[in-house]
Coordinates of C-alpha atoms in Angstrom, one line a residue:
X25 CA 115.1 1.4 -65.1
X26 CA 115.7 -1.9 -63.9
X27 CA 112.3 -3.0 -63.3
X28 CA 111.0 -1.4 -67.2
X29 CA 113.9 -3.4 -68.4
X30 CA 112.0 -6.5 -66.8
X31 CA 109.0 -5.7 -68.1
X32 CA 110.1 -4.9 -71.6
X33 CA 111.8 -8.4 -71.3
X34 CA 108.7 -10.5 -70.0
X35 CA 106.6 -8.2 -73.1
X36 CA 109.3 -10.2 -75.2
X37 CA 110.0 -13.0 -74.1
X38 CA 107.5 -15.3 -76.8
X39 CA 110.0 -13.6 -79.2
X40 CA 113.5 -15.1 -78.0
X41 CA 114.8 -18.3 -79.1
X42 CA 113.7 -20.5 -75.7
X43 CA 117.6 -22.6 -75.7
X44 CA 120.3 -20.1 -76.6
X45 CA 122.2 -20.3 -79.6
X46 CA 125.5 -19.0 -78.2
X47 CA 129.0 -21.3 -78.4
X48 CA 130.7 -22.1 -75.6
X49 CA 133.4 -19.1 -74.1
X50 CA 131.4 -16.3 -76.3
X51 CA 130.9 -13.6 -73.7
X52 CA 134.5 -14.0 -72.8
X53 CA 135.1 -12.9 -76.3
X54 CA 132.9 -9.7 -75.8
X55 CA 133.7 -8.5 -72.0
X56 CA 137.3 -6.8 -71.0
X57 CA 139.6 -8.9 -69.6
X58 CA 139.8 -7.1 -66.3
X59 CA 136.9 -5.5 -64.0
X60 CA 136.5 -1.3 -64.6
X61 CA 138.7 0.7 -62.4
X62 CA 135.7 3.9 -62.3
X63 CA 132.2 3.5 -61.7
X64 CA 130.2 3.2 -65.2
X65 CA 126.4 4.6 -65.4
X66 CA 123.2 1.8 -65.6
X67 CA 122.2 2.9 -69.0
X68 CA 125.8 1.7 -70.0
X69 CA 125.1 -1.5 -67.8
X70 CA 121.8 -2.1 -69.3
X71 CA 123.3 -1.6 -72.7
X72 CA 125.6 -4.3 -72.5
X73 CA 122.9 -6.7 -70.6
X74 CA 121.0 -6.5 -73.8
X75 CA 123.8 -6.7 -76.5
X76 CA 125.8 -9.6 -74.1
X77 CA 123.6 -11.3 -71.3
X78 CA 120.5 -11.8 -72.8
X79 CA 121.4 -14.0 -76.1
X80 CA 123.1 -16.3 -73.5
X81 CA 120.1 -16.8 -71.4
X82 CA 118.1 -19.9 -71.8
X83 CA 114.7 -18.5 -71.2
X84 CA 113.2 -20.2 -68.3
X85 CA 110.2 -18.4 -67.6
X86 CA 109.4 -18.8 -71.6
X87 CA 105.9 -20.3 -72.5
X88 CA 107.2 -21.8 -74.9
X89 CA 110.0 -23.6 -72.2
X90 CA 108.8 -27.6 -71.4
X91 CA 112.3 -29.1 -70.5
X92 CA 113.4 -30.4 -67.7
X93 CA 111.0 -29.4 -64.6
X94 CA 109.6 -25.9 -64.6
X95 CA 110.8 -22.9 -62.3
X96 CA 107.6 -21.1 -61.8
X97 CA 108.1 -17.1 -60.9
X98 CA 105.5 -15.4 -60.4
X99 CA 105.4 -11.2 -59.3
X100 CA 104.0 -12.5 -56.2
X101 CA 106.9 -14.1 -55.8
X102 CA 109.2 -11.5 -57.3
X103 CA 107.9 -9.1 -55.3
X104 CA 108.8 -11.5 -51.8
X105 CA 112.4 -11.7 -53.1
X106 CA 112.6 -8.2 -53.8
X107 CA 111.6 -7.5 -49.8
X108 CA 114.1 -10.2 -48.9
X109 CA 116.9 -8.6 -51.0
X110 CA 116.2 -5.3 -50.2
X111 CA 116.1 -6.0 -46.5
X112 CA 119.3 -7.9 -46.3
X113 CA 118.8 -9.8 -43.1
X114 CA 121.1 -12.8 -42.4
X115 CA 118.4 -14.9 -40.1
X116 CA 120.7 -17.6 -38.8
X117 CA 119.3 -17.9 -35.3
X118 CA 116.1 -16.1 -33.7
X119 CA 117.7 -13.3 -32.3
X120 CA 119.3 -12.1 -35.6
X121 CA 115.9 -11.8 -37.1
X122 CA 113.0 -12.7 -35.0
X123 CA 110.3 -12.0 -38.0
X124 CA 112.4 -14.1 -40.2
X125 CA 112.1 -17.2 -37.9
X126 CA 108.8 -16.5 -36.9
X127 CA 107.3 -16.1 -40.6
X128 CA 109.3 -19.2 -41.7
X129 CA 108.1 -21.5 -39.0
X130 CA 104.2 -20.3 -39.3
X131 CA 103.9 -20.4 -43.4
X132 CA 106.0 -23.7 -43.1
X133 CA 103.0 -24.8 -41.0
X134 CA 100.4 -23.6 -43.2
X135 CA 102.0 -25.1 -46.5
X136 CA 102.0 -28.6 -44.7
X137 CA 98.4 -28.5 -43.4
X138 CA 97.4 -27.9 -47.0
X139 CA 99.5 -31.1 -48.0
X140 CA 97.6 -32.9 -45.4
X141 CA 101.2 -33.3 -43.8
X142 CA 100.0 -35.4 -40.7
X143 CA 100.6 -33.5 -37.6
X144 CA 103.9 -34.9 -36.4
X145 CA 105.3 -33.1 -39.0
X146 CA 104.5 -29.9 -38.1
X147 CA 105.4 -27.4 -35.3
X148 CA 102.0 -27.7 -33.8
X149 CA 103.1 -31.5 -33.4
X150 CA 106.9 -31.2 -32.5
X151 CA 107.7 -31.7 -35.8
X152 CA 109.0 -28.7 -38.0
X153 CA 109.6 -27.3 -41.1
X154 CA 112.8 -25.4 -42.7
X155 CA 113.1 -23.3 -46.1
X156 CA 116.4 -24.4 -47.9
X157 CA 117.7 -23.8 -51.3
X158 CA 117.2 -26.8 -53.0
X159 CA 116.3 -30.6 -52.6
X160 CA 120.1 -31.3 -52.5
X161 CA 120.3 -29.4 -49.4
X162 CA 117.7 -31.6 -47.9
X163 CA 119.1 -34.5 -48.9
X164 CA 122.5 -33.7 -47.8
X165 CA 121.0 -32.4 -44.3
X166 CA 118.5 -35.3 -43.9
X167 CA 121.4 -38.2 -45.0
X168 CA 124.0 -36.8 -42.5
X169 CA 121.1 -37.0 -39.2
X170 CA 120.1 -40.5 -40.6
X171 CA 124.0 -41.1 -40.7
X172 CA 124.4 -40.5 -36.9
X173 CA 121.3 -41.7 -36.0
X174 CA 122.4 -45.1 -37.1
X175 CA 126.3 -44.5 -35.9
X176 CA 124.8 -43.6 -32.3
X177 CA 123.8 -47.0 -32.3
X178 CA 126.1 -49.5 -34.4
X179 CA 129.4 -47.4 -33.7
X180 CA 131.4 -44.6 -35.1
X181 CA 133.7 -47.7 -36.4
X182 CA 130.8 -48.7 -38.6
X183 CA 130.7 -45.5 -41.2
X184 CA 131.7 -48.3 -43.7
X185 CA 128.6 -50.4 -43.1
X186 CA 126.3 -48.0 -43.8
X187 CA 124.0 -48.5 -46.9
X188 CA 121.3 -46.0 -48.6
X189 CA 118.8 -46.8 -50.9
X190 CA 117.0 -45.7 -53.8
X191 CA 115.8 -46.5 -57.4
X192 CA 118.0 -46.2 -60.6
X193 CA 115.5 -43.5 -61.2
X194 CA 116.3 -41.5 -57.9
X195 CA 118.0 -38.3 -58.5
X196 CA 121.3 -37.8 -58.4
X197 CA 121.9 -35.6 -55.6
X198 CA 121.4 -38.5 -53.1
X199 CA 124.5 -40.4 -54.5
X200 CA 126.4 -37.0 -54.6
X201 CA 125.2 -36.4 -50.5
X202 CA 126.2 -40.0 -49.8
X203 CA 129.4 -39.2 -50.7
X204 CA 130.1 -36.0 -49.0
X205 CA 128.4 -37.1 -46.1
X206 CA 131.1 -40.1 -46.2
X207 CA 128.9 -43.0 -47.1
X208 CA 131.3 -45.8 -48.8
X209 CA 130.6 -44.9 -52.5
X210 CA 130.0 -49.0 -53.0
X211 CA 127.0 -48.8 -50.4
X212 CA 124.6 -47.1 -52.9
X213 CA 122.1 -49.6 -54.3
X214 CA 120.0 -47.9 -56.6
X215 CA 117.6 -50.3 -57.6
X216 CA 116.8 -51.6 -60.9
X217 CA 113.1 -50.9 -62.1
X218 CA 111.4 -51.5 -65.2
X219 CA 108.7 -49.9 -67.8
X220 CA 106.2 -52.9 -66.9
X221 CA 105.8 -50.9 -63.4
X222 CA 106.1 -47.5 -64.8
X223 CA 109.8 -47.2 -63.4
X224 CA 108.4 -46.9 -59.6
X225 CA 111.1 -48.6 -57.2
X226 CA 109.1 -51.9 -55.8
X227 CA 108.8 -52.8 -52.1
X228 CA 109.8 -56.1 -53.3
X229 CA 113.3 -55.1 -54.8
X230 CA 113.9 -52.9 -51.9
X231 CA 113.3 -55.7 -49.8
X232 CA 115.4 -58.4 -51.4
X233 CA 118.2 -55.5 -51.8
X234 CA 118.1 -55.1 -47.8
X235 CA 118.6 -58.9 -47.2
X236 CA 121.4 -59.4 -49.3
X237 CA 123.0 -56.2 -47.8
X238 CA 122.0 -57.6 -43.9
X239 CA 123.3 -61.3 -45.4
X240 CA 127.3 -59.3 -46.0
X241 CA 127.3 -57.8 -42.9
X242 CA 125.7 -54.6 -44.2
X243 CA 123.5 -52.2 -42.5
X244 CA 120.9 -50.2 -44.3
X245 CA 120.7 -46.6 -42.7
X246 CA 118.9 -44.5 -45.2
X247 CA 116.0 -44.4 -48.2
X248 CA 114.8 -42.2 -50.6
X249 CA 111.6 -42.4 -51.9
X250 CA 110.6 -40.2 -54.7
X251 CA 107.2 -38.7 -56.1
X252 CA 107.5 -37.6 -59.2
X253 CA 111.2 -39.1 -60.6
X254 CA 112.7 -36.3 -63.0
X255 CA 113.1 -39.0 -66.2
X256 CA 109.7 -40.0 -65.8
X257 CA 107.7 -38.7 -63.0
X258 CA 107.2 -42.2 -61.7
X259 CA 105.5 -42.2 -58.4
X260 CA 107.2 -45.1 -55.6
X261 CA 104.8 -46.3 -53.5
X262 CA 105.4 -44.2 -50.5
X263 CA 103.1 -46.5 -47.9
X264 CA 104.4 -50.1 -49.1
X265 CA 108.1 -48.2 -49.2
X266 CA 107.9 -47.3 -45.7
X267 CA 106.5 -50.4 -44.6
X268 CA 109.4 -52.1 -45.6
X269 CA 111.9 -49.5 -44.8
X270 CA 111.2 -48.7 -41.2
X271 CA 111.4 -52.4 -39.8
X272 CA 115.3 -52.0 -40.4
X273 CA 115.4 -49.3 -38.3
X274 CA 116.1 -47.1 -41.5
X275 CA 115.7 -43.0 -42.1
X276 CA 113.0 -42.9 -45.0
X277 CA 113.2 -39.6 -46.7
X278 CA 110.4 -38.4 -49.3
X279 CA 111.5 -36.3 -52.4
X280 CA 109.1 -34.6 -54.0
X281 CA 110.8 -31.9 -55.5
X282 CA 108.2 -31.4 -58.6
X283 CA 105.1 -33.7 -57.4
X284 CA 104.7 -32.5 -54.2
X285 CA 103.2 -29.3 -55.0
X286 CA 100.5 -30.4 -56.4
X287 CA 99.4 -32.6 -53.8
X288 CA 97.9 -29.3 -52.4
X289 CA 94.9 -30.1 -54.7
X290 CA 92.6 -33.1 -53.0
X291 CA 92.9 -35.2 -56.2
X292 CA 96.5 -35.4 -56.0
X293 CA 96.8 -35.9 -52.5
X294 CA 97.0 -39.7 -52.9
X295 CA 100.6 -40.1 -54.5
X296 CA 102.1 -39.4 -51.1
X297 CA 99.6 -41.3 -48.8
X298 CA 101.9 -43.2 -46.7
X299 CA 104.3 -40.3 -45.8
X300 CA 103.0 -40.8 -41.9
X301 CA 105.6 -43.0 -41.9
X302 CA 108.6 -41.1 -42.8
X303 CA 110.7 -39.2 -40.9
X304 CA 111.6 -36.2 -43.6
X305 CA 109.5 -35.0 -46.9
X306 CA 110.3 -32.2 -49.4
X307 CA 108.9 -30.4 -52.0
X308 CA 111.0 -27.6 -54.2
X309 CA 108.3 -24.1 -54.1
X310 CA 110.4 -22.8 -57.0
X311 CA 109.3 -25.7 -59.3
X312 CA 106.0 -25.3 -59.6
X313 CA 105.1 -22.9 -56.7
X314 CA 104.9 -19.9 -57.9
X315 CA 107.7 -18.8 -56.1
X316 CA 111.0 -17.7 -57.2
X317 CA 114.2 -19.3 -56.8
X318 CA 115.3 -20.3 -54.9
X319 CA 113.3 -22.4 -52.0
X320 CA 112.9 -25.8 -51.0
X321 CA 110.7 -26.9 -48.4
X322 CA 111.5 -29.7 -45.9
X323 CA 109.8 -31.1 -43.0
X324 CA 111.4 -33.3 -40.4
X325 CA 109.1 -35.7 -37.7
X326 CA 112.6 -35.3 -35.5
X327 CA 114.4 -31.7 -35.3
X328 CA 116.4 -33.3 -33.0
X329 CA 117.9 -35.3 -35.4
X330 CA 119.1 -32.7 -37.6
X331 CA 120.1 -30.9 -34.9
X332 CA 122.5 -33.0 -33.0
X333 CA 124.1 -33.5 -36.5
X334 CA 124.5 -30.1 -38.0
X335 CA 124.3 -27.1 -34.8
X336 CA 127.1 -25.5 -33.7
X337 CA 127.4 -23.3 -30.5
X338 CA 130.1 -20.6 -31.1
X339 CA 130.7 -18.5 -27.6
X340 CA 130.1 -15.0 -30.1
X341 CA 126.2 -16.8 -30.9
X342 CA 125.2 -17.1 -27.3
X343 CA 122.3 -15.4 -26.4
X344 CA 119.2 -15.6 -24.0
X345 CA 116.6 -16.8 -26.4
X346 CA 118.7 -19.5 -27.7
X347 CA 119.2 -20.6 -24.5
X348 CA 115.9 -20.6 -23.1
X349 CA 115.1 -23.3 -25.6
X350 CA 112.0 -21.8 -26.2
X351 CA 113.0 -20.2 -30.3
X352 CA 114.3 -22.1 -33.7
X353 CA 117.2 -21.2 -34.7
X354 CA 117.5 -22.4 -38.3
X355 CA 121.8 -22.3 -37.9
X356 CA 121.1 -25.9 -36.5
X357 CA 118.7 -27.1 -39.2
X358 CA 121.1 -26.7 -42.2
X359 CA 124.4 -27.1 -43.8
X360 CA 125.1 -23.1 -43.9
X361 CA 125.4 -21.1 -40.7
X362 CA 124.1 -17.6 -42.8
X363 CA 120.6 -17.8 -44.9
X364 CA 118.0 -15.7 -46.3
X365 CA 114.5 -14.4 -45.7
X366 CA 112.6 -16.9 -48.0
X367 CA 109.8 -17.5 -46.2
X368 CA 108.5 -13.6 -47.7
X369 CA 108.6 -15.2 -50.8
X370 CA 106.1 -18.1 -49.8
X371 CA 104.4 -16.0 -47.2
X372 CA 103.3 -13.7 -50.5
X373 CA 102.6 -16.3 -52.7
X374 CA 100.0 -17.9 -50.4
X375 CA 98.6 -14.7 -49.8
X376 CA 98.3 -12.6 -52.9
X377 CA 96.7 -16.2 -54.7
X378 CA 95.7 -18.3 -52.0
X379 CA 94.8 -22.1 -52.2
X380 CA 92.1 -22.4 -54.3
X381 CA 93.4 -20.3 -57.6
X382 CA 96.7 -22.1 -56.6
X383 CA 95.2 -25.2 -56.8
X384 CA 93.4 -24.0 -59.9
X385 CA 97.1 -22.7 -61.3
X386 CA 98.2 -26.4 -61.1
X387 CA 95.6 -27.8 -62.3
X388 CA 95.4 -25.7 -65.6
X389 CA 99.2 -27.7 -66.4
X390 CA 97.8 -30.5 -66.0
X391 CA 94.6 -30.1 -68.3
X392 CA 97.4 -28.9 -71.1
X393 CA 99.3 -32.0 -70.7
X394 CA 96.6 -34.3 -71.0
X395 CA 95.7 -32.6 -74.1
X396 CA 99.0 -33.0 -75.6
X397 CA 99.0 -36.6 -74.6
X398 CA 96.1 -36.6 -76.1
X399 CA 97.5 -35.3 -79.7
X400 CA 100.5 -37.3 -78.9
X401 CA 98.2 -40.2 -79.2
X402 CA 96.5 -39.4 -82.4
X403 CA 100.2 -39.4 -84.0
X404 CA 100.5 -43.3 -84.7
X405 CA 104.0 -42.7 -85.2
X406 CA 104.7 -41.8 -81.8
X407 CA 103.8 -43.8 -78.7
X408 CA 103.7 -42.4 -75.2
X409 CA 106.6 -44.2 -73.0
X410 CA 105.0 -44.3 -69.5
X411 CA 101.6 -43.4 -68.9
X412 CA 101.3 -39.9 -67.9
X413 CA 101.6 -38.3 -64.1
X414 CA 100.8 -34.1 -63.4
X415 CA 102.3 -32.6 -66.4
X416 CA 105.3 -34.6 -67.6
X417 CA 104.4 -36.5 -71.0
X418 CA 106.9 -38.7 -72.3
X419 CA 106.4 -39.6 -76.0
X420 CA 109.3 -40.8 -79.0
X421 CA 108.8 -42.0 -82.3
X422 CA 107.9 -45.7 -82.7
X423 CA 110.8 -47.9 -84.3
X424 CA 108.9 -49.0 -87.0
X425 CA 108.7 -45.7 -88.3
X426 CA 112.6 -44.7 -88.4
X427 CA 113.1 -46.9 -91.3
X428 CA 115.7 -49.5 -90.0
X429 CA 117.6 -46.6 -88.2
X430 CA 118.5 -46.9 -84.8
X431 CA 115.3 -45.2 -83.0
X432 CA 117.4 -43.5 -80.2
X433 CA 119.4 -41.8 -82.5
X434 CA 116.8 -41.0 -84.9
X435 CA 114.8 -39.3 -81.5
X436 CA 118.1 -37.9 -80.3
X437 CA 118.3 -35.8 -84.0
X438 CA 114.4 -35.0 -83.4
X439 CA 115.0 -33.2 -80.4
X440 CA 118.0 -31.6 -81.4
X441 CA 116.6 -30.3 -84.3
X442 CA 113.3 -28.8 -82.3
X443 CA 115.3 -26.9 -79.7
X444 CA 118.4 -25.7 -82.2
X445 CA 115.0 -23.9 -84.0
X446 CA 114.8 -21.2 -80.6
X447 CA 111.0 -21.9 -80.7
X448 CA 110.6 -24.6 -78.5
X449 CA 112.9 -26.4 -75.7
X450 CA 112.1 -29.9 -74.5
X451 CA 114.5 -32.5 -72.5
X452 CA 115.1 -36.0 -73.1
X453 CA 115.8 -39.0 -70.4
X454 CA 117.4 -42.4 -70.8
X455 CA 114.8 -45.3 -69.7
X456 CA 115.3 -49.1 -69.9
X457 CA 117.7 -48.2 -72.8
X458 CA 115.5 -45.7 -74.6
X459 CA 115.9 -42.1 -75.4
X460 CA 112.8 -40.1 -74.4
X461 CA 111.6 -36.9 -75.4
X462 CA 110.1 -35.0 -72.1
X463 CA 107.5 -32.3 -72.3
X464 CA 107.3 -30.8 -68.9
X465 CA 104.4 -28.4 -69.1
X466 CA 104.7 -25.6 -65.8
X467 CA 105.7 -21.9 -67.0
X468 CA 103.8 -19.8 -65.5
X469 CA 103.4 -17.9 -69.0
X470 CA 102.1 -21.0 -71.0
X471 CA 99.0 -21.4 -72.1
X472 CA 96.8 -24.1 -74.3
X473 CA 98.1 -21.8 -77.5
X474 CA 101.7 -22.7 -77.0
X475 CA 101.0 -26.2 -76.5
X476 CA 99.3 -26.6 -79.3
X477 CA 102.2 -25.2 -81.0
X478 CA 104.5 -27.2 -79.3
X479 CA 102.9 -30.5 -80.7
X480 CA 103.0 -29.0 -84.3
X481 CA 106.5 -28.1 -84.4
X482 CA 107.2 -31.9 -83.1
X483 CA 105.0 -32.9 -85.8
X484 CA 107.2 -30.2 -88.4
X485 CA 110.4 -31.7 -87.9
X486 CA 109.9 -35.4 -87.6
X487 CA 108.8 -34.9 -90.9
X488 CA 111.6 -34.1 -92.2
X489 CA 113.8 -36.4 -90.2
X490 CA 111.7 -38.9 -91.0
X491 CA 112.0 -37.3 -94.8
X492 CA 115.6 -37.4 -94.3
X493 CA 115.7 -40.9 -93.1
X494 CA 113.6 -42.4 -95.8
X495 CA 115.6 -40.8 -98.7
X496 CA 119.1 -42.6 -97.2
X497 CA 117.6 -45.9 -96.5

């Protein structure tokens, strides 16, 4: 029953409005007010999943869904979470799961040979790899061995010192790991870039940001460099990043939570050339993978490093293997002591499509967002913000156009008015003080049809805005 639920929902799911329409605290209003004392049957379950659940669901897995970055499913990868779910192992060290550990360490191998991930990043080189569940995990787990690394050598007494670096575009989870790993909240720099470069962090600000910070007595400890920033999808210069970065002695950590799937395909490969010289890289499977949520994938030169930082040795965890030194056990590579068996998830995902029709998968997003860049274009009242990367276009209505009203506001309205309509959802970001409309192009589901669409019922309601805005000037 469950799964023909499922189905009859994925039959459907052109037909729901993409952004619910509910108001805050609704399904308080509809569900008791304490949990059943008897058991109730599925059908009644089901029933009320229908009537209550499904009007608050904003539909992810849509076609019709281009906000933020895409969450890819796929029954591939369904069908991996149903076989982790169903077998219910908690694969904290070898011995509680040897499969688990096994499977995770060989498909983390294969997934970074076909990044080109040079060798020291792998097992095979004494490297590794480890299946989180997200890219603030890796963050978190990456900042707090970069944290001792650097402590090891300037002193526990020196916590205060420590800076970490990124771009005012650099995602927000690494100023929320800073913190709990118990960076100084002042010792954040994220650095100012600008539209002229396409909102990459430059080697140049980094570097004049690291002198000023060694000129106060500061010591860097820790950089983020991102492929594929969520406003934008700016690209940093990973190579001229690390150049700079690792004469200071600093972790250099690359976040490519969206991008980095699609470096899989040869003619993406270049946005992270220069990642030999980090010590950590990640890329989010669930994004744009194919795989199900959750699973993000980090690789680590060092596994010592994490480690050190995050095992623990319990006398009711001792075992043979683990002391033999001769298994992973992925306890000591993660925040969490328990964790699940996502490595079936990838494992089946690789295997039911393999590389080349997952190449081709990726490559088919891309082809629809350079067509709707391209209709974006033949709009002259819109303008395309940044120059497109993958499938991430960023496009707003021109100034000029809004009639002496304030353009943000004008876009702001534009946007609000397309996704309170149920038959589209895009985002928006904040750049260099403008608001921009993003159209992240990655369901699974969507096809050149529902771009098409997309651009039309952009086209339908800046009309009337624009209608509007005329009339009341």
């Amino acid at each position: 029953m469950i799964v023909d639920f499922l189905a009859d929902y994925y039959y459907n799911i052109g037909n729901y409005p993409v952004l619910s329409q509910v108001e805050p605290g609704y399904l308080q209003k509809k569900l008791p007010s304490y949990a059943p004392f008897g058991s109730e049957p599925i059908e009644t379950i089901l029933q009320d999943m229908k009537k209550h659940i499904i009007p608050g669901i904003t539909h992810w897995q849509s076609p019709n869904f281009f906000a933020f970055f895409p969450s890819s499913g796929s029954i591939a990868g369904f069908m991996g979470e149903m076989l982790s779910t169903g077998l219910n192992t908690v694969g904290f060290n070898w011995l509680s799961s040897p499969a688990a550990t096994e499977l995770e360490t060989t498909v983390m191998d294969w997934l970074g040979q076909e990044l080109r991930l040079p060798k020291e990043f792998l097992f095979a080189g004494h490297g590794g790899g480890v299946m989180l569940g997200t890219t603030c995990e890796a963050i978190l787990a990456t900042l707090v061995a970069a944290r001792d690394r650097m402590l090891n050598l300037v002193g526990r007494d020196n916590i205060g010192k420590l800076v970490v670096y990124g771009s005012d575009q650099t995602h927000c989870a690494v100023q929320k790991a800073a913190h709990i790993a118990g960076f100084d909240p002042n010792n954040f720099r994220a650095i100012k870039t600008s539209r002229s470069n396409s909102f990459s962090l430059l080697p140049q600000s980094l570097l004049k940001t690291i002198q000023k910070d060694l000129h106060n007595g500061l010591v860097p400890c820790y950089l983020c460099v991102t492929v594929g920033t969520t406003s934008t999808t700016a690209i940093d210069p990973v190579g001229a990043l690390c150049h700079v970065a690792k004469n200071y002695g600093m972790w250099i950590h690359v976040d490519a939570a969206y991008a980095g799937s699609a470096c899989i395909c040869p003619e993406f490969r270049h946005l992270m050339d220069g990642v030999e010289d980090a010590d950590s890289f990640s890329l989010n499977a669930h994004k744009w993978f194919l795989t199900n949520l959750d699973c993000c994938c980090l690789w680590v030169k060092d596994p010592n490093s994490l480690i050190k930082s995050l095992s623990t040795n319990p006398s009711y965890l001792h075992n043979n293997a683990s002391e033999s030194k001769q298994v992973v056990d992925y306890k000591d590579w993660q925040i969490t002591l328990s964790r699940k068996f996502r490595a079936l998830k990838v494992w089946l995902v690789l295997r039911s499509y393999g590389v080349s029709n997952l190449r081709n998968f990726l490559r088919s997003h891309v082809e629809m967002a350079k067509s709707f860049e391209e209709m974006v274009k033949l709009d002259k009242r819109f303008e395309i913000v940044v120059p497109r990367n993958l499938a991430m276009v960023c496009f707003r209505l021109i100034p000029s156009v809004v009639h002496g009203g304030d353009a943000n506001e004008i876009n702001r309205k534009l946007l609000d008015s397309m996704n309170e309509s149920g038959r589209v959802y895009m985002s928006h970001a904040m750049v260099d003080g403008m608001f921009v409309i993003r159209c992240a192009i990655g369901a699974t589901l969507t096809q050149q049809e529902h771009v098409i669409m997309a651009w039309k019922i952009v086209q339908e309601h800046a009309n009337t805005i624009l209608n509007k805005t005329a009339i009341s000037a």
